[in-house]
Amino acid sequence: MLLLLSSKMPEGPELHLAARFVNQVCSGTVFSGQVEKSAVSKNCEVPFKCDAYLISAVSRGKEVKLTLASIKEEGGKEGITSNGVEREDGLPAPMDVVFRFGMSGSFKLTTEEDIPKHAHLKFFTKQKPRQVLCFVDPRRFGSWEVNGIWQPDRGPCVMLEYERFRSNILTNLSDRAFDKPICEVLLNQKYFNGIGNYLRAEILYRSKVPPFEKARTVLEPLLHKETGNPGPMAPKGSKTPKPKSRGRKETDRSGKKTSRSEDCDPSEGRVKPEQRKARKAPVDPSQRRGRSSRADRGQAAKTVEASGGTRKMAARRGKKSVAKPSSPTEVATDSESLIKRKMKSRTKSRKRATNTLVKSESLN
C-alpha cells in the first residue's frame, strides 16, 4: 500500500508533493468504471464513467487539479484530447477536478480491501487485482469542483511561478491589505497563495521579522532589489581567502620547511626577553602566616635606622617581639612543673580544710 502522509497541515509544499505522488503512482496505470463518492460527503458527484482513462495532476498554491482523460482500449494512450469537448469517437471529453485539501486532505493508493475509512472519492484501476486512488479527508474540510478552474482570487504559485508571485506583491504594495501586520497579510491568498499557518510562522522566525510589524514596512525594501537575498550559503563567484597564519616559514638544515612564530627570535629560536613574563617565586605555606606582623617588624626596623638607631637596638627589639621556638625537652619540663604546682596547691587546700575542722571540734 502506497501512502502520502504529512505531519503538517496541507499547504503549498504538501499539495505540490500530492500532485507529484499522483503522477508517480498513476503513470502508465489505466483506470476504469465510475468515479464513486462516499455517502457522507457533502461534495458534488463526479459524473465521469469510462472503460479506460488516465489520471494526471498539477498543483498551484493550495489547489490540485486532476485531469481524467479517456483513451481507446486497443490503442493505449492515443486518442487523448484536452479541449474539453466530446470527441468524434464517442469517448467522453476530458474532465478537470480541482481539489482543495482543507486541514487533512490527501491522496492514497490502496487495494480494494484496504480502502481507508474516510475515503470520500475513489478512482478504480482496470488491472487485476484492482487498486483504488482515494481522496482521504478525515475532517471533511476538503472539497472538489467538477470542471473547475483555478480560483481567480488566488495569486500566482510561490513555488512554480516565483517571478509572477514576486511581481504581484511589489506592484500592489499600495493596496490597503498591506496596512495590516505582516503575520495577517501572509495568509492573504490573493498575494501569498499556498502560505498557511505553519509556513507563516517558519517564514517570520527564520527571517527574524517581528510578526506584528506593518507588512508594507517589511516588504518595501524589496523594491530596491532586483532579486531576493539568496542566503548565506549561496555559492560565491570567487573563493573565500584563507586567513593568513602569523608564523613565518623557514628552512632548517635538513631542507624541511618549518613555521616559526613572530614572537620568537629567529637567531636563537627563543622568546624575546621583552616578551618574557616574570615568574613568581613559590611561596612557602608557613610564611603566609603572620604576614602583617612581619611587615610591621620590617617597618619598625626601617624607622629605627632612619632615626639614627643602631643595629643592636633593632636586633633587641626584634628579639623581644619574636619568641624563640621551644624544644621538645623544654616543653616536657614545663608540663611537669605545671603538674607539680597543681599538686602542691591541692595539698595546701586539703591541709587548710583539715585544720579548720580540728579547730571547730575543739571549740565544741
Coordinates of C-alpha atoms in Angstrom, one line a residue:
M1 CA 0.0 0.0 0.0
L2 CA 1.4 3.4 -1.0
L3 CA 0.6 6.4 1.1
L4 CA 1.1 10.1 1.0
L5 CA 1.3 11.2 4.7
S6 CA 2.2 14.5 6.2
S7 CA 2.6 15.6 9.8
K8 CA 1.7 19.2 8.9
M9 CA -1.5 20.8 7.6
P10 CA -1.6 20.6 3.8
E11 CA -0.3 23.9 2.4
G12 CA 1.6 24.8 -0.8
P13 CA 4.5 22.3 -0.4
E14 CA 2.2 19.5 0.7
L15 CA -0.1 19.9 -2.3
H16 CA 2.8 20.1 -4.6
L17 CA 4.0 16.7 -3.2
A18 CA 0.5 15.3 -3.6
A19 CA 0.5 16.2 -7.3
R20 CA 3.9 14.5 -7.7
F21 CA 2.6 11.4 -5.9
V22 CA -0.4 11.1 -8.2
N23 CA 1.7 11.4 -11.3
Q24 CA 4.1 8.9 -10.0
V25 CA 1.7 6.1 -9.0
C26 CA -0.7 6.8 -11.9
S27 CA 2.0 6.8 -14.6
G28 CA 1.0 4.1 -17.1
T29 CA -1.9 2.9 -15.0
V30 CA -5.3 2.7 -16.7
F31 CA -8.4 3.4 -14.7
S32 CA -11.9 2.2 -15.5
G33 CA -15.5 2.5 -14.4
Q34 CA -17.5 5.1 -12.5
V35 CA -15.9 7.6 -10.1
E36 CA -17.5 6.9 -6.7
K37 CA -18.3 9.4 -3.9
S38 CA -18.9 8.4 -0.3
A39 CA -22.4 8.7 1.1
V40 CA -21.3 11.0 4.0
S41 CA -19.5 13.6 1.8
K42 CA -21.4 16.8 1.1
N43 CA -19.4 17.5 -2.1
C44 CA -20.9 17.0 -5.5
E45 CA -20.8 13.8 -7.6
V46 CA -18.2 13.4 -10.3
P47 CA -20.2 12.3 -13.4
F48 CA -17.4 10.6 -15.2
K49 CA -17.6 7.0 -16.4
C50 CA -15.3 5.4 -19.0
D51 CA -13.9 2.0 -19.8
A52 CA -10.3 3.3 -19.9
Y53 CA -8.9 6.6 -18.8
L54 CA -5.7 8.1 -17.4
I55 CA -5.2 10.4 -14.4
S56 CA -2.6 13.3 -14.2
A57 CA -2.2 16.0 -11.7
V58 CA -0.8 19.5 -11.3
S59 CA -0.7 21.9 -8.3
R60 CA -0.9 25.6 -7.9
G61 CA -0.7 27.1 -4.4
K62 CA -3.3 25.4 -2.2
E63 CA -5.1 23.7 -5.1
V64 CA -4.5 20.4 -7.0
K65 CA -6.1 19.7 -10.4
L66 CA -6.7 16.1 -11.5
T67 CA -7.3 15.6 -15.3
L68 CA -9.3 12.5 -16.3
A69 CA -8.6 11.7 -19.9
S70 CA -10.3 8.8 -21.7
I71 CA -8.3 6.5 -24.0
K72 CA -9.0 3.8 -26.6
E73 CA -8.6 0.3 -25.1
E74 CA -6.8 -1.1 -28.1
G75 CA -4.7 1.9 -28.8
G76 CA -3.4 2.7 -25.4
K77 CA -2.7 6.4 -24.8
E78 CA -3.6 7.6 -28.3
G79 CA -6.8 9.5 -28.8
I80 CA -6.3 11.7 -25.7
T81 CA -7.6 15.2 -26.1
S82 CA -7.6 18.2 -23.8
N83 CA -10.0 20.7 -25.5
G84 CA -12.9 19.8 -23.1
V85 CA -15.4 18.8 -25.8
E86 CA -16.9 15.4 -26.7
R87 CA -14.8 13.6 -29.3
E88 CA -16.0 12.1 -32.6
D89 CA -15.2 8.5 -31.5
G90 CA -17.9 8.8 -28.8
L91 CA -15.5 8.8 -25.8
P92 CA -16.2 11.2 -23.0
A93 CA -14.3 14.5 -23.1
P94 CA -11.5 15.0 -20.5
M95 CA -12.6 16.3 -17.2
D96 CA -10.8 18.5 -14.7
V97 CA -11.5 18.1 -11.0
V98 CA -9.9 20.8 -8.7
F99 CA -9.3 19.7 -5.1
R100 CA -8.7 21.9 -2.1
F101 CA -7.4 19.9 0.9
G102 CA -8.7 21.8 3.8
M103 CA -6.9 20.7 7.0
S104 CA -6.5 17.0 6.5
G105 CA -6.9 16.1 2.8
S106 CA -4.5 13.8 0.9
F107 CA -4.3 11.1 -1.8
K108 CA -3.7 7.4 -1.2
L109 CA -3.4 4.4 -3.5
T110 CA -4.6 1.2 -1.9
T111 CA -6.2 -2.1 -2.7
E112 CA -9.9 -2.7 -2.6
E113 CA -9.6 -4.5 0.7
D114 CA -7.7 -1.7 2.4
I115 CA -9.7 1.4 1.4
P116 CA -9.5 3.9 4.3
K117 CA -12.5 4.8 6.4
H118 CA -12.5 8.4 5.3
A119 CA -12.0 7.9 1.6
H120 CA -14.6 10.3 0.1
L121 CA -13.8 10.0 -3.6
K122 CA -12.5 6.8 -5.3
F123 CA -11.0 6.1 -8.7
F124 CA -10.6 2.4 -9.6
T125 CA -7.9 0.8 -11.8
K126 CA -8.7 -1.6 -14.6
Q127 CA -6.0 -4.1 -13.9
K128 CA -6.5 -7.1 -11.6
P129 CA -6.3 -7.1 -8.6
R130 CA -7.9 -3.7 -8.7
Q131 CA -6.4 -0.7 -6.9
V132 CA -8.1 2.5 -5.8
L133 CA -6.9 6.1 -5.8
C134 CA -8.6 7.7 -2.9
F135 CA -9.1 11.2 -1.8
V136 CA -9.0 10.9 2.0
D137 CA -10.2 13.7 4.3
P138 CA -10.9 12.7 8.0
R139 CA -12.1 16.2 9.0
R140 CA -14.2 16.7 5.8
F141 CA -12.9 20.3 5.4
G142 CA -11.6 19.5 1.9
S143 CA -13.6 20.0 -1.3
W144 CA -13.5 19.4 -5.0
E145 CA -15.1 21.1 -8.0
V146 CA -16.0 19.3 -11.3
N147 CA -14.8 21.1 -14.5
G148 CA -13.2 23.5 -12.1
I149 CA -10.6 26.1 -12.7
W150 CA -8.0 27.8 -10.5
Q151 CA -9.8 30.3 -8.2
P152 CA -9.4 33.7 -9.7
D153 CA -8.9 35.5 -6.4
R154 CA -5.7 33.4 -5.7
G155 CA -2.3 34.8 -6.7
P156 CA 0.4 33.0 -8.6
C157 CA 2.1 29.9 -7.1
V158 CA 5.0 30.8 -4.8
M159 CA 6.8 27.6 -5.9
L160 CA 6.1 27.3 -9.6
E161 CA 5.5 30.9 -10.6
Y162 CA 8.0 32.8 -8.5
E163 CA 8.6 35.8 -10.8
R164 CA 4.9 36.4 -11.2
F165 CA 4.4 35.9 -7.5
R166 CA 7.0 38.5 -6.6
S167 CA 5.7 41.0 -9.2
N168 CA 2.2 40.6 -7.9
I169 CA 3.2 41.7 -4.4
L170 CA 5.6 44.5 -5.2
T171 CA 3.3 46.2 -7.8
N172 CA 0.4 46.2 -5.3
L173 CA 2.1 47.4 -2.1
S174 CA -0.1 50.5 -2.1
D175 CA -3.1 48.2 -1.5
R176 CA -4.8 48.7 1.8
A177 CA -4.2 45.0 2.6
F178 CA -0.6 45.8 3.3
D179 CA -1.6 48.2 6.1
K180 CA -2.1 45.2 8.3
P181 CA 0.5 43.3 10.3
I182 CA 2.8 41.0 8.2
C183 CA 1.5 38.0 10.2
E184 CA -2.0 38.6 8.8
V185 CA -1.0 39.5 5.3
L186 CA 0.9 36.3 4.8
L187 CA -2.4 34.4 5.0
N188 CA -3.9 36.5 2.2
Q189 CA -4.2 34.0 -0.7
K190 CA -4.5 36.9 -3.2
Y191 CA -0.8 37.6 -2.7
F192 CA 0.6 34.6 -0.9
N193 CA -1.1 31.6 -2.5
G194 CA 0.0 28.4 -0.7
I195 CA 1.1 30.1 2.6
G196 CA -0.7 28.9 5.7
N197 CA -0.3 28.9 9.5
Y198 CA 2.8 26.8 9.9
L199 CA 4.6 28.3 6.8
R200 CA 3.9 31.9 8.0
A201 CA 5.4 31.0 11.5
E202 CA 8.5 29.5 9.9
I203 CA 9.0 32.4 7.5
L204 CA 8.8 35.1 10.2
Y205 CA 11.0 33.1 12.6
R206 CA 13.8 32.4 10.1
S207 CA 13.6 35.9 8.6
K208 CA 13.7 37.4 12.2
V209 CA 10.8 39.7 11.3
P210 CA 8.5 40.8 14.1
P211 CA 5.1 39.3 13.4
F212 CA 3.2 42.5 14.1
E213 CA 5.3 44.8 12.0
K214 CA 3.4 46.6 9.3
A215 CA 3.5 44.5 6.1
R216 CA 4.4 47.4 3.8
T217 CA 7.3 48.4 6.1
V218 CA 8.7 44.9 5.8
L219 CA 8.3 44.5 2.0
E220 CA 9.2 48.0 0.8
P221 CA 13.0 47.4 0.9
L222 CA 12.5 44.7 -1.7
L223 CA 11.5 47.3 -4.3
H224 CA 15.2 48.4 -4.5
K225 CA 16.5 44.9 -5.0
E226 CA 16.2 43.1 -8.3
T227 CA 16.2 39.7 -6.7
G228 CA 15.8 38.5 -3.1
N229 CA 18.7 37.7 -0.8
P230 CA 19.7 34.1 -1.7
G231 CA 21.0 33.4 1.8
P232 CA 24.4 32.9 3.5
M233 CA 25.1 29.5 1.9
A234 CA 24.7 30.6 -1.7
P235 CA 27.8 29.8 -3.9
K236 CA 30.1 32.8 -4.4
G237 CA 31.9 33.7 -7.6
S238 CA 35.3 33.8 -6.0
K239 CA 36.8 31.6 -3.4
T240 CA 37.0 32.9 0.1
P241 CA 40.6 33.8 1.0
K242 CA 42.1 31.7 3.8
P243 CA 43.2 33.5 6.9
K244 CA 46.9 34.2 7.0
S245 CA 48.9 32.5 9.7
R246 CA 51.1 34.5 12.0
G247 CA 54.0 32.1 11.6
R248 CA 56.8 32.5 9.1
K249 CA 58.0 29.5 7.1
E250 CA 61.8 28.9 7.2
T251 CA 64.1 26.1 6.0
D252 CA 66.2 24.2 8.5
R253 CA 69.5 22.5 7.8
S254 CA 67.8 19.3 6.5
G255 CA 65.9 21.3 4.0
K256 CA 62.5 20.9 5.6
K257 CA 60.2 23.9 5.9
T258 CA 59.3 24.9 9.4
S259 CA 56.9 27.5 10.8
R260 CA 58.2 30.0 13.3
S261 CA 56.1 32.4 15.4
E262 CA 56.7 36.1 15.1
D263 CA 57.2 36.3 18.8
C264 CA 60.3 34.1 18.6
D265 CA 63.9 35.3 18.0
P266 CA 64.9 33.7 14.6
S267 CA 68.6 33.7 15.6
E268 CA 68.2 31.6 18.8
G269 CA 64.7 30.2 18.5
R270 CA 63.7 31.6 21.8
V271 CA 61.2 34.0 23.0
K272 CA 62.4 37.6 23.1
P273 CA 63.5 38.9 26.5
E274 CA 61.0 41.8 26.4
Q275 CA 58.1 39.3 25.9
R276 CA 59.0 37.1 28.7
K277 CA 56.8 37.2 31.7
A278 CA 58.4 37.3 35.1
R279 CA 57.8 34.1 37.0
K280 CA 56.5 34.3 40.5
A281 CA 58.7 32.6 43.2
P282 CA 56.9 29.8 45.0
V283 CA 55.6 30.9 48.4
D284 CA 56.3 28.8 51.5
P285 CA 52.9 28.0 53.1
S286 CA 54.5 28.5 56.6
Q287 CA 55.5 32.0 55.6
R288 CA 51.9 33.0 54.7
R289 CA 51.0 33.3 58.4
G290 CA 51.8 36.4 60.3
R291 CA 52.4 38.4 57.2
S292 CA 51.1 41.6 58.8
S293 CA 53.3 41.2 61.9
R294 CA 56.4 40.6 59.8
A295 CA 55.7 43.7 57.7
D296 CA 55.3 45.7 60.9
R297 CA 58.6 44.5 62.2
G298 CA 60.3 45.5 58.9
Q299 CA 58.7 48.9 59.1
A300 CA 59.9 49.3 62.7
A301 CA 63.4 48.4 61.7
K302 CA 63.4 51.0 58.9
T303 CA 62.1 53.6 61.3
V304 CA 64.9 52.8 63.8
E305 CA 67.6 53.1 61.2
A306 CA 66.1 56.4 59.9
S307 CA 66.1 57.9 63.4
G308 CA 69.8 57.1 64.0
G309 CA 69.3 53.9 66.0
T310 CA 71.9 51.2 65.9
R311 CA 71.6 47.6 64.6
K312 CA 71.8 46.3 68.1
M313 CA 68.8 48.2 69.2
A314 CA 66.8 46.9 66.2
A315 CA 68.0 43.4 66.9
R316 CA 67.0 43.6 70.6
R317 CA 63.5 44.9 69.6
G318 CA 63.2 42.1 67.2
K319 CA 64.2 39.6 69.9
K320 CA 61.6 40.9 72.2
S321 CA 58.8 40.8 69.6
V322 CA 59.8 37.3 68.3
A323 CA 59.6 34.4 70.8
K324 CA 62.1 31.6 70.4
P325 CA 60.7 28.3 69.5
S326 CA 60.8 25.8 72.4
S327 CA 62.4 22.4 72.1
P328 CA 60.6 19.1 72.9
T329 CA 62.6 18.7 76.2
E330 CA 61.7 22.2 77.3
V331 CA 58.0 21.5 76.6
A332 CA 58.1 18.3 78.6
T333 CA 59.8 20.1 81.6
D334 CA 57.3 22.9 81.6
S335 CA 54.4 20.4 81.6
E336 CA 56.0 18.5 84.6
S337 CA 56.5 21.7 86.6
L338 CA 52.9 22.7 85.9
I339 CA 51.6 19.3 87.2
K340 CA 53.7 19.7 90.4
R341 CA 52.4 23.2 91.0
K342 CA 48.8 21.9 90.7
M343 CA 49.5 19.1 93.2
K344 CA 51.1 21.5 95.7
S345 CA 48.1 23.7 95.5
R346 CA 45.8 20.8 96.1
T347 CA 47.8 19.6 99.2
K348 CA 47.7 23.1 100.7
S349 CA 44.0 23.3 100.2
R350 CA 43.5 19.9 101.9
K351 CA 45.6 20.9 104.9
R352 CA 43.7 24.1 105.4
A353 CA 40.4 22.2 105.3
T354 CA 41.7 19.7 107.9
N355 CA 42.9 22.5 110.3
T356 CA 39.5 24.2 110.0
L357 CA 37.7 21.0 111.1
V358 CA 40.1 20.4 114.0
K359 CA 39.5 23.9 115.3
S360 CA 35.8 23.7 115.1
E361 CA 35.7 20.4 117.0
S362 CA 38.0 21.7 119.8
L363 CA 35.7 24.7 120.3
N364 CA 32.7 22.4 120.6

